[in-house]
């Protein structure tokens, strides 16, 4: 996910953010953007989620990368520039970079400057021959790529983690189309896509027995309280993970335990007992439904790698040729 900086916002930014949050809270059902998960504590909790036994996603994607990165590298070819969207710790990227033939450059793109430069610094030590050019940007908006990557044989966007699932379909299509533009006609996109499975597996993955995901979800309210001066009572909400079949997605909600009023930006927001606030969704695709989505963005699926249980996929997309 595009992460939100954890430093205090300037006043005008704070007003805009307050208005955005209020707009979501006035919707039916109420909504809060998942960007509020990622302050320092939220990023720490997310790293913990990735290690949980129920959260199969990170483990399974790493397993696929371990098993198939050689083949992926073969498809990508020599002297590529790898542009990673929402790079975080770049852990999976190392598995790819280790296998690529003479990669020219690595361009991690992340909104969190601190994470970006820490991860890029660590990579620079281990890959002294690679040009590493971090770009601090929100990848959901257009941004400039460093000029020198034009020298690369091929541009590859790497987007692991199944983060595309956190976007509603129109935004997912838009993001894929921007990636296609960025890599150009002979480029490619290597993307992690989580697959549809038994809803009970998904509900456990998003509501783990240790309560880490519940804490991660509630932390969004703590973040809004701190940054925007709201007074959400964290004890007055329950965490809920629910599978929504007709949208093919798992949703995270916070459910109000009682009738209550929350104050934000001089306004009062009423919650009834049992009222839901939706904080996130993650779409799960079949191979067919993802291939259809990719096609609407002018992309064709060239290769799919999966774990033996077909829980998760890493897919190579290329711009579709005009007929
Ligand atoms: C970042 N994103 C892919 C995670 C997901 O699985 O949707 C965020 C997350 N939310 C709860 N657990 C993990």
mmCIF file of C-alpha atoms and ligand atoms in Angstrom:
data_model
loop_
_atom_site.group_PDB
_atom_site.id
_atom_site.type_symbol
_atom_site.label_atom_id
_atom_site.label_comp_id
_atom_site.label_asym_id
_atom_site.label_seq_id
_atom_site.Cartn_x
_atom_site.Cartn_y
_atom_site.Cartn_z
ATOM 1 C CA UNK A 1 0.000 0.000 0.000
ATOM 2 C CA UNK A 2 1.096 3.584 -0.534
ATOM 3 C CA UNK A 3 2.242 4.445 2.954
ATOM 4 C CA UNK A 4 1.465 7.612 4.797
ATOM 5 C CA UNK A 5 4.268 9.674 6.359
ATOM 6 C CA UNK A 6 4.184 9.459 10.166
ATOM 7 C CA UNK A 7 5.331 13.052 10.789
ATOM 8 C CA UNK A 8 2.781 15.719 11.798
ATOM 9 C CA UNK A 9 1.152 17.322 8.720
ATOM 10 C CA UNK A 10 1.231 21.106 8.039
ATOM 11 C CA UNK A 11 -2.024 22.935 8.868
ATOM 12 C CA UNK A 12 -3.401 23.128 5.308
ATOM 13 C CA UNK A 13 -2.503 19.456 4.731
ATOM 14 C CA UNK A 14 -4.183 18.638 8.043
ATOM 15 C CA UNK A 15 -7.373 20.417 6.920
ATOM 16 C CA UNK A 16 -7.396 18.488 3.634
ATOM 17 C CA UNK A 17 -6.807 15.192 5.429
ATOM 18 C CA UNK A 18 -9.555 16.030 7.963
ATOM 19 C CA UNK A 19 -11.993 16.760 5.140
ATOM 20 C CA UNK A 20 -11.061 13.498 3.399
ATOM 21 C CA UNK A 21 -11.620 11.504 6.590
ATOM 22 C CA UNK A 22 -14.920 13.292 7.297
ATOM 23 C CA UNK A 23 -16.082 12.605 3.745
ATOM 24 C CA UNK A 24 -15.462 8.873 4.295
ATOM 25 C CA UNK A 25 -17.242 8.941 7.647
ATOM 26 C CA UNK A 26 -20.318 10.491 6.007
ATOM 27 C CA UNK A 27 -20.610 7.651 3.503
ATOM 28 C CA UNK A 28 -23.019 4.758 3.865
ATOM 29 C CA UNK A 29 -21.427 2.491 5.057
ATOM 30 C CA UNK A 30 -18.741 4.595 6.722
ATOM 31 C CA UNK A 31 -15.209 4.299 5.293
ATOM 32 C CA UNK A 32 -11.684 5.172 6.388
ATOM 33 C CA UNK A 33 -8.755 5.000 3.935
ATOM 34 C CA UNK A 34 -6.197 2.206 4.576
ATOM 35 C CA UNK A 35 -3.409 4.811 4.315
ATOM 36 C CA UNK A 36 -4.169 5.446 8.016
ATOM 37 C CA UNK A 37 -2.799 2.007 8.938
ATOM 38 C CA UNK A 38 0.771 2.979 8.198
ATOM 39 C CA UNK A 39 2.306 5.128 10.903
ATOM 40 C CA UNK A 40 5.436 3.781 12.601
ATOM 41 C CA UNK A 41 3.499 1.363 14.813
ATOM 42 C CA UNK A 42 1.282 0.309 11.893
ATOM 43 C CA UNK A 43 4.304 -0.489 9.704
ATOM 44 C CA UNK A 44 5.753 -2.537 12.577
ATOM 45 C CA UNK A 45 2.431 -4.384 13.022
ATOM 46 C CA UNK A 46 2.243 -5.037 9.276
ATOM 47 C CA UNK A 47 5.746 -6.582 9.358
ATOM 48 C CA UNK A 48 4.455 -8.804 12.192
ATOM 49 C CA UNK A 49 1.355 -9.776 10.179
ATOM 50 C CA UNK A 50 3.644 -10.983 7.374
ATOM 51 C CA UNK A 51 5.157 -13.519 9.809
ATOM 52 C CA UNK A 52 1.857 -14.861 11.182
ATOM 53 C CA UNK A 53 1.006 -18.524 10.548
ATOM 54 C CA UNK A 54 -2.473 -17.578 9.243
ATOM 55 C CA UNK A 55 -1.181 -14.870 6.862
ATOM 56 C CA UNK A 56 -0.040 -17.172 4.049
ATOM 57 C CA UNK A 57 0.543 -14.347 1.536
ATOM 58 C CA UNK A 58 4.119 -13.236 2.264
ATOM 59 C CA UNK A 59 5.399 -16.741 2.957
ATOM 60 C CA UNK A 60 3.816 -18.165 -0.197
ATOM 61 C CA UNK A 61 5.047 -15.389 -2.469
ATOM 62 C CA UNK A 62 8.570 -15.812 -1.092
ATOM 63 C CA UNK A 63 8.300 -19.561 -1.740
ATOM 64 C CA UNK A 64 7.328 -18.846 -5.372
ATOM 65 C CA UNK A 65 10.226 -16.408 -5.765
ATOM 66 C CA UNK A 66 12.683 -18.949 -4.311
ATOM 67 C CA UNK A 67 11.413 -21.640 -6.666
ATOM 68 C CA UNK A 68 11.060 -19.670 -9.895
ATOM 69 C CA UNK A 69 13.178 -16.494 -9.843
ATOM 70 C CA UNK A 70 15.651 -18.088 -12.285
ATOM 71 C CA UNK A 71 12.895 -18.601 -14.837
ATOM 72 C CA UNK A 72 11.487 -15.110 -14.204
ATOM 73 C CA UNK A 73 14.957 -13.645 -14.788
ATOM 74 C CA UNK A 74 15.250 -15.615 -18.019
ATOM 75 C CA UNK A 75 11.965 -14.106 -19.275
ATOM 76 C CA UNK A 76 13.054 -10.613 -18.282
ATOM 77 C CA UNK A 77 16.450 -10.799 -20.015
ATOM 78 C CA UNK A 78 19.759 -8.933 -19.517
ATOM 79 C CA UNK A 79 20.407 -5.292 -18.554
ATOM 80 C CA UNK A 80 16.934 -4.560 -17.286
ATOM 81 C CA UNK A 81 15.904 -1.624 -15.111
ATOM 82 C CA UNK A 82 13.641 -2.807 -12.301
ATOM 83 C CA UNK A 83 11.150 -0.242 -10.989
ATOM 84 C CA UNK A 84 9.487 -1.404 -7.802
ATOM 85 C CA UNK A 85 6.163 0.124 -6.742
ATOM 86 C CA UNK A 86 5.781 0.502 -2.939
ATOM 87 C CA UNK A 87 9.174 -1.021 -2.305
ATOM 88 C CA UNK A 88 9.123 -1.336 1.526
ATOM 89 C CA UNK A 89 12.005 -3.551 2.665
ATOM 90 C CA UNK A 90 12.758 -4.850 -0.878
ATOM 91 C CA UNK A 91 13.112 -8.413 0.523
ATOM 92 C CA UNK A 92 11.511 -10.227 -2.434
ATOM 93 C CA UNK A 93 13.381 -7.942 -4.812
ATOM 94 C CA UNK A 94 16.703 -9.375 -3.674
ATOM 95 C CA UNK A 95 15.583 -12.807 -4.832
ATOM 96 C CA UNK A 96 14.881 -11.336 -8.258
ATOM 97 C CA UNK A 97 17.996 -9.132 -8.486
ATOM 98 C CA UNK A 98 20.202 -12.093 -7.490
ATOM 99 C CA UNK A 99 19.020 -14.010 -10.574
ATOM 100 C CA UNK A 100 18.867 -11.230 -13.189
ATOM 101 C CA UNK A 101 21.633 -11.088 -15.797
ATOM 102 C CA UNK A 102 23.593 -7.810 -15.403
ATOM 103 C CA UNK A 103 20.640 -5.679 -14.209
ATOM 104 C CA UNK A 104 21.264 -2.018 -15.058
ATOM 105 C CA UNK A 105 19.295 -0.228 -12.376
ATOM 106 C CA UNK A 106 16.912 -0.615 -9.493
ATOM 107 C CA UNK A 107 14.396 2.182 -8.906
ATOM 108 C CA UNK A 108 12.431 1.672 -5.674
ATOM 109 C CA UNK A 109 9.375 3.968 -5.476
ATOM 110 C CA UNK A 110 7.810 4.589 -2.079
ATOM 111 C CA UNK A 111 6.021 7.449 -0.334
ATOM 112 C CA UNK A 112 7.814 6.877 2.966
ATOM 113 C CA UNK A 113 11.177 8.640 2.547
ATOM 114 C CA UNK A 114 12.670 7.035 5.636
ATOM 115 C CA UNK A 115 11.840 3.449 4.636
ATOM 116 C CA UNK A 116 12.878 4.137 1.059
ATOM 117 C CA UNK A 117 16.358 5.420 1.867
ATOM 118 C CA UNK A 118 17.031 2.859 4.607
ATOM 119 C CA UNK A 119 16.161 -0.029 2.272
ATOM 120 C CA UNK A 120 18.042 1.529 -0.683
ATOM 121 C CA UNK A 121 21.128 2.082 1.503
ATOM 122 C CA UNK A 122 21.121 -1.557 2.616
ATOM 123 C CA UNK A 123 20.758 -2.768 -0.984
ATOM 124 C CA UNK A 124 23.542 -0.490 -2.237
ATOM 125 C CA UNK A 125 25.997 -2.240 0.117
ATOM 126 C CA UNK A 126 25.065 -5.676 -1.224
ATOM 127 C CA UNK A 127 24.817 -4.719 -4.932
ATOM 128 C CA UNK A 128 27.795 -2.400 -5.559
ATOM 129 C CA UNK A 129 27.493 -2.662 -9.375
ATOM 130 C CA UNK A 130 23.820 -1.797 -9.560
ATOM 131 C CA UNK A 131 22.579 1.800 -10.017
ATOM 132 C CA UNK A 132 20.078 2.259 -7.214
ATOM 133 C CA UNK A 133 17.971 5.389 -7.638
ATOM 134 C CA UNK A 134 15.217 5.733 -5.019
ATOM 135 C CA UNK A 135 12.203 7.827 -6.041
ATOM 136 C CA UNK A 136 10.121 9.244 -3.205
ATOM 137 C CA UNK A 137 6.620 9.372 -4.700
ATOM 138 C CA UNK A 138 3.054 8.187 -4.313
ATOM 139 C CA UNK A 139 2.889 5.499 -7.004
ATOM 140 C CA UNK A 140 -0.864 5.994 -7.384
ATOM 141 C CA UNK A 141 -0.031 9.395 -8.990
ATOM 142 C CA UNK A 142 2.193 9.990 -12.023
ATOM 143 C CA UNK A 143 5.888 10.525 -11.276
ATOM 144 C CA UNK A 144 9.089 11.045 -13.274
ATOM 145 C CA UNK A 145 11.560 8.215 -13.823
ATOM 146 C CA UNK A 146 15.308 8.943 -13.742
ATOM 147 C CA UNK A 147 16.537 9.705 -17.305
ATOM 148 C CA UNK A 148 19.434 7.266 -17.384
ATOM 149 C CA UNK A 149 17.206 4.174 -17.251
ATOM 150 C CA UNK A 150 16.560 4.807 -20.956
ATOM 151 C CA UNK A 151 19.856 2.947 -21.440
ATOM 152 C CA UNK A 152 18.270 -0.260 -20.121
ATOM 153 C CA UNK A 153 17.406 -3.053 -22.554
ATOM 154 C CA UNK A 154 14.037 -3.374 -20.883
ATOM 155 C CA UNK A 155 12.012 -1.692 -18.158
ATOM 156 C CA UNK A 156 10.296 -3.941 -15.647
ATOM 157 C CA UNK A 157 7.769 -2.810 -13.051
ATOM 158 C CA UNK A 158 7.889 -5.121 -10.043
ATOM 159 C CA UNK A 159 4.784 -4.973 -7.824
ATOM 160 C CA UNK A 160 4.793 -7.836 -5.315
ATOM 161 C CA UNK A 161 2.675 -8.396 -2.182
ATOM 162 C CA UNK A 162 -0.757 -8.515 -3.873
ATOM 163 C CA UNK A 163 -1.145 -4.804 -3.116
ATOM 164 C CA UNK A 164 -3.095 -4.400 -6.369
ATOM 165 C CA UNK A 165 -5.889 -6.259 -4.548
ATOM 166 C CA UNK A 166 -6.264 -3.267 -2.206
ATOM 167 C CA UNK A 167 -7.534 -1.152 -5.120
ATOM 168 C CA UNK A 168 -11.106 -1.132 -6.394
ATOM 169 C CA UNK A 169 -11.308 -2.419 -9.972
ATOM 170 C CA UNK A 170 -11.352 0.955 -11.811
ATOM 171 C CA UNK A 171 -8.324 2.181 -9.839
ATOM 172 C CA UNK A 172 -6.565 -1.186 -10.308
ATOM 173 C CA UNK A 173 -7.100 -0.899 -14.069
ATOM 174 C CA UNK A 174 -5.800 2.685 -14.059
ATOM 175 C CA UNK A 175 -2.702 1.671 -12.096
ATOM 176 C CA UNK A 176 -1.961 -1.235 -14.459
ATOM 177 C CA UNK A 177 -2.385 1.077 -17.456
ATOM 178 C CA UNK A 178 0.091 3.571 -15.963
ATOM 179 C CA UNK A 179 2.576 0.752 -15.365
ATOM 180 C CA UNK A 180 2.199 -0.280 -19.008
ATOM 181 C CA UNK A 181 2.934 3.289 -20.122
ATOM 182 C CA UNK A 182 5.947 3.470 -17.829
ATOM 183 C CA UNK A 183 7.569 0.275 -19.160
ATOM 184 C CA UNK A 184 6.854 1.051 -22.830
ATOM 185 C CA UNK A 185 6.133 -1.321 -25.697
ATOM 186 C CA UNK A 186 8.912 -3.854 -24.967
ATOM 187 C CA UNK A 187 8.721 -3.695 -21.173
ATOM 188 C CA UNK A 188 6.997 -6.005 -18.710
ATOM 189 C CA UNK A 189 5.302 -6.082 -15.309
ATOM 190 C CA UNK A 190 5.998 -8.743 -12.686
ATOM 191 C CA UNK A 191 3.140 -8.691 -10.201
ATOM 192 C CA UNK A 192 2.001 -10.671 -7.137
ATOM 193 C CA UNK A 193 -1.694 -11.556 -7.291
ATOM 194 C CA UNK A 194 -3.510 -13.362 -4.490
ATOM 195 C CA UNK A 195 -5.968 -16.002 -5.653
ATOM 196 C CA UNK A 196 -9.534 -16.850 -4.617
ATOM 197 C CA UNK A 197 -9.757 -19.577 -2.015
ATOM 198 C CA UNK A 198 -11.949 -20.945 0.767
ATOM 199 C CA UNK A 199 -13.316 -17.850 2.592
ATOM 200 C CA UNK A 200 -12.527 -19.400 5.987
ATOM 201 C CA UNK A 201 -8.783 -19.329 5.114
ATOM 202 C CA UNK A 202 -9.115 -15.671 4.168
ATOM 203 C CA UNK A 203 -11.090 -14.718 7.266
ATOM 204 C CA UNK A 204 -8.402 -16.306 9.455
ATOM 205 C CA UNK A 205 -5.620 -14.587 7.473
ATOM 206 C CA UNK A 206 -7.274 -11.220 8.173
ATOM 207 C CA UNK A 207 -8.355 -12.008 11.760
ATOM 208 C CA UNK A 208 -5.464 -13.947 13.287
ATOM 209 C CA UNK A 209 -5.602 -15.737 16.629
ATOM 210 C CA UNK A 210 -2.879 -13.548 18.181
ATOM 211 C CA UNK A 211 -4.938 -10.402 17.449
ATOM 212 C CA UNK A 212 -2.158 -8.626 15.522
ATOM 213 C CA UNK A 213 -4.436 -7.752 12.573
ATOM 214 C CA UNK A 214 -7.082 -6.458 15.011
ATOM 215 C CA UNK A 215 -4.446 -4.202 16.581
ATOM 216 C CA UNK A 216 -3.292 -3.109 13.092
ATOM 217 C CA UNK A 217 -6.883 -2.216 12.167
ATOM 218 C CA UNK A 218 -7.571 -0.298 15.410
ATOM 219 C CA UNK A 219 -4.259 1.536 15.042
ATOM 220 C CA UNK A 220 -5.765 3.443 12.091
ATOM 221 C CA UNK A 221 -8.057 5.180 14.634
ATOM 222 C CA UNK A 222 -5.102 5.918 16.932
ATOM 223 C CA UNK A 223 -3.305 7.476 13.941
ATOM 224 C CA UNK A 224 -6.310 9.684 13.069
ATOM 225 C CA UNK A 225 -6.578 10.759 16.732
ATOM 226 C CA UNK A 226 -2.926 11.756 16.857
ATOM 227 C CA UNK A 227 -2.635 13.467 13.460
ATOM 228 C CA UNK A 228 -6.036 15.110 13.214
ATOM 229 C CA UNK A 229 -7.039 15.541 16.880
ATOM 230 C CA UNK A 230 -10.029 13.159 16.733
ATOM 231 C CA UNK A 231 -11.234 11.313 19.839
ATOM 232 C CA UNK A 232 -11.973 7.767 18.664
ATOM 233 C CA UNK A 233 -12.180 5.433 21.688
ATOM 234 C CA UNK A 234 -10.235 2.348 20.527
ATOM 235 C CA UNK A 235 -11.923 0.198 23.192
ATOM 236 C CA UNK A 236 -15.317 0.976 21.696
ATOM 237 C CA UNK A 237 -14.686 -0.858 18.385
ATOM 238 C CA UNK A 238 -14.308 -4.525 17.437
ATOM 239 C CA UNK A 239 -12.205 -5.781 14.535
ATOM 240 C CA UNK A 240 -14.013 -7.810 11.864
ATOM 241 C CA UNK A 241 -12.810 -9.561 8.687
ATOM 242 C CA UNK A 242 -15.594 -10.494 6.291
ATOM 243 C CA UNK A 243 -15.642 -12.178 2.873
ATOM 244 C CA UNK A 244 -17.866 -10.354 0.359
ATOM 245 C CA UNK A 245 -18.662 -12.871 -2.357
ATOM 246 C CA UNK A 246 -20.187 -10.576 -4.980
ATOM 247 C CA UNK A 247 -17.087 -8.343 -4.920
ATOM 248 C CA UNK A 248 -14.689 -11.303 -4.565
ATOM 249 C CA UNK A 249 -12.891 -9.542 -1.747
ATOM 250 C CA UNK A 250 -12.085 -9.778 1.934
ATOM 251 C CA UNK A 251 -12.959 -6.611 3.838
ATOM 252 C CA UNK A 252 -11.718 -5.321 7.185
ATOM 253 C CA UNK A 253 -14.193 -3.390 9.307
ATOM 254 C CA UNK A 254 -14.329 -1.804 12.748
ATOM 255 C CA UNK A 255 -17.700 -2.364 14.429
ATOM 256 C CA UNK A 256 -18.972 0.118 16.998
ATOM 257 C CA UNK A 257 -19.683 -1.643 20.315
ATOM 258 C CA UNK A 258 -22.176 1.029 21.378
ATOM 259 C CA UNK A 259 -23.943 4.225 20.341
ATOM 260 C CA UNK A 260 -21.241 6.889 20.405
ATOM 261 C CA UNK A 261 -20.174 10.268 19.070
ATOM 262 C CA UNK A 262 -16.676 10.929 17.708
ATOM 263 C CA UNK A 263 -15.358 14.498 17.342
ATOM 264 C CA UNK A 264 -13.200 15.476 14.366
ATOM 265 C CA UNK A 265 -12.459 18.867 12.783
ATOM 266 C CA UNK A 266 -15.231 20.588 14.770
ATOM 267 C CA UNK A 267 -17.819 18.051 13.591
ATOM 268 C CA UNK A 268 -19.664 15.287 15.419
ATOM 269 C CA UNK A 269 -19.786 11.838 13.824
ATOM 270 C CA UNK A 270 -22.417 9.487 15.240
ATOM 271 C CA UNK A 271 -21.986 5.716 15.343
ATOM 272 C CA UNK A 272 -24.876 3.440 16.215
ATOM 273 C CA UNK A 273 -24.267 0.228 18.166
ATOM 274 C CA UNK A 274 -23.200 -2.440 15.643
ATOM 275 C CA UNK A 275 -22.477 0.136 12.909
ATOM 276 C CA UNK A 276 -19.569 -0.769 10.590
ATOM 277 C CA UNK A 277 -16.646 1.366 9.483
ATOM 278 C CA UNK A 278 -14.872 -0.213 6.485
ATOM 279 C CA UNK A 279 -11.103 0.299 6.587
ATOM 280 C CA UNK A 280 -9.780 -1.940 3.798
ATOM 281 C CA UNK A 281 -10.592 -4.436 1.092
ATOM 282 C CA UNK A 282 -8.390 -6.909 -0.721
ATOM 283 C CA UNK A 283 -9.715 -8.407 -3.944
ATOM 284 C CA UNK A 284 -8.905 -12.039 -4.667
ATOM 285 C CA UNK A 285 -8.740 -13.068 -8.311
ATOM 286 C CA UNK A 286 -9.021 -16.229 -10.353
ATOM 287 C CA UNK A 287 -6.471 -16.575 -13.154
ATOM 288 C CA UNK A 288 -9.294 -15.745 -15.594
ATOM 289 C CA UNK A 289 -10.644 -12.708 -13.740
ATOM 290 C CA UNK A 290 -7.153 -11.232 -13.393
ATOM 291 C CA UNK A 291 -6.324 -11.850 -17.029
ATOM 292 C CA UNK A 292 -9.569 -10.039 -17.967
ATOM 293 C CA UNK A 293 -8.662 -7.083 -15.745
ATOM 294 C CA UNK A 294 -5.145 -6.929 -17.247
ATOM 295 C CA UNK A 295 -6.619 -6.989 -20.769
ATOM 296 C CA UNK A 296 -8.753 -3.909 -19.983
ATOM 297 C CA UNK A 297 -5.454 -2.121 -19.225
ATOM 298 C CA UNK A 298 -3.911 -3.264 -22.541
ATOM 299 C CA UNK A 299 -1.824 -6.027 -20.939
ATOM 300 C CA UNK A 300 -1.504 -9.725 -21.732
ATOM 301 C CA UNK A 301 -0.505 -12.396 -19.204
ATOM 302 C CA UNK A 302 2.650 -14.106 -20.523
ATOM 303 C CA UNK A 303 3.544 -16.408 -17.631
ATOM 304 C CA UNK A 304 2.046 -17.421 -14.279
ATOM 305 C CA UNK A 305 3.983 -19.013 -11.416
ATOM 306 C CA UNK A 306 2.088 -20.490 -8.472
ATOM 307 C CA UNK A 307 2.789 -22.445 -5.283
ATOM 308 C CA UNK A 308 1.763 -26.138 -5.335
ATOM 309 C CA UNK A 309 -1.533 -25.356 -3.525
ATOM 310 C CA UNK A 310 -2.386 -22.547 -5.977
ATOM 311 C CA UNK A 311 -2.898 -20.076 -3.159
ATOM 312 C CA UNK A 312 -0.911 -17.235 -4.742
ATOM 313 C CA UNK A 313 0.486 -16.251 -8.123
ATOM 314 C CA UNK A 314 3.315 -14.183 -9.533
ATOM 315 C CA UNK A 315 2.464 -13.129 -13.074
ATOM 316 C CA UNK A 316 4.430 -11.659 -15.946
ATOM 317 C CA UNK A 317 2.427 -9.169 -18.022
ATOM 318 C CA UNK A 318 3.415 -7.540 -21.295
ATOM 319 C CA UNK A 319 1.740 -4.856 -23.376
ATOM 320 C CA UNK A 320 -0.803 -6.594 -25.609
ATOM 321 C CA UNK A 321 0.018 -6.444 -29.308
ATOM 322 C CA UNK A 322 -2.536 -4.673 -31.442
ATOM 323 C CA UNK A 323 -4.305 -7.136 -33.767
HETATM 324 C C1 LIG B 1 -0.711 -4.541 1.903
HETATM 325 N N1 LIG B 1 -1.777 -5.494 1.617
HETATM 326 C C2 LIG B 1 -1.477 -6.321 0.454
HETATM 327 C C3 LIG B 1 -2.197 -6.306 2.781
HETATM 328 C C4 LIG B 1 -3.374 -7.229 2.371
HETATM 329 O O1 LIG B 1 -3.229 -8.437 2.556
HETATM 330 O O2 LIG B 1 -4.379 -6.727 1.869
HETATM 331 C C5 LIG B 1 -2.603 -5.423 3.953
HETATM 332 C C6 LIG B 1 -3.166 -6.219 5.098
HETATM 333 N N2 LIG B 1 -4.279 -5.958 5.714
HETATM 334 C C7 LIG B 1 -4.489 -6.860 6.654
HETATM 335 N N3 LIG B 1 -3.518 -7.709 6.654
HETATM 336 C C8 LIG B 1 -2.658 -7.328 5.681
#
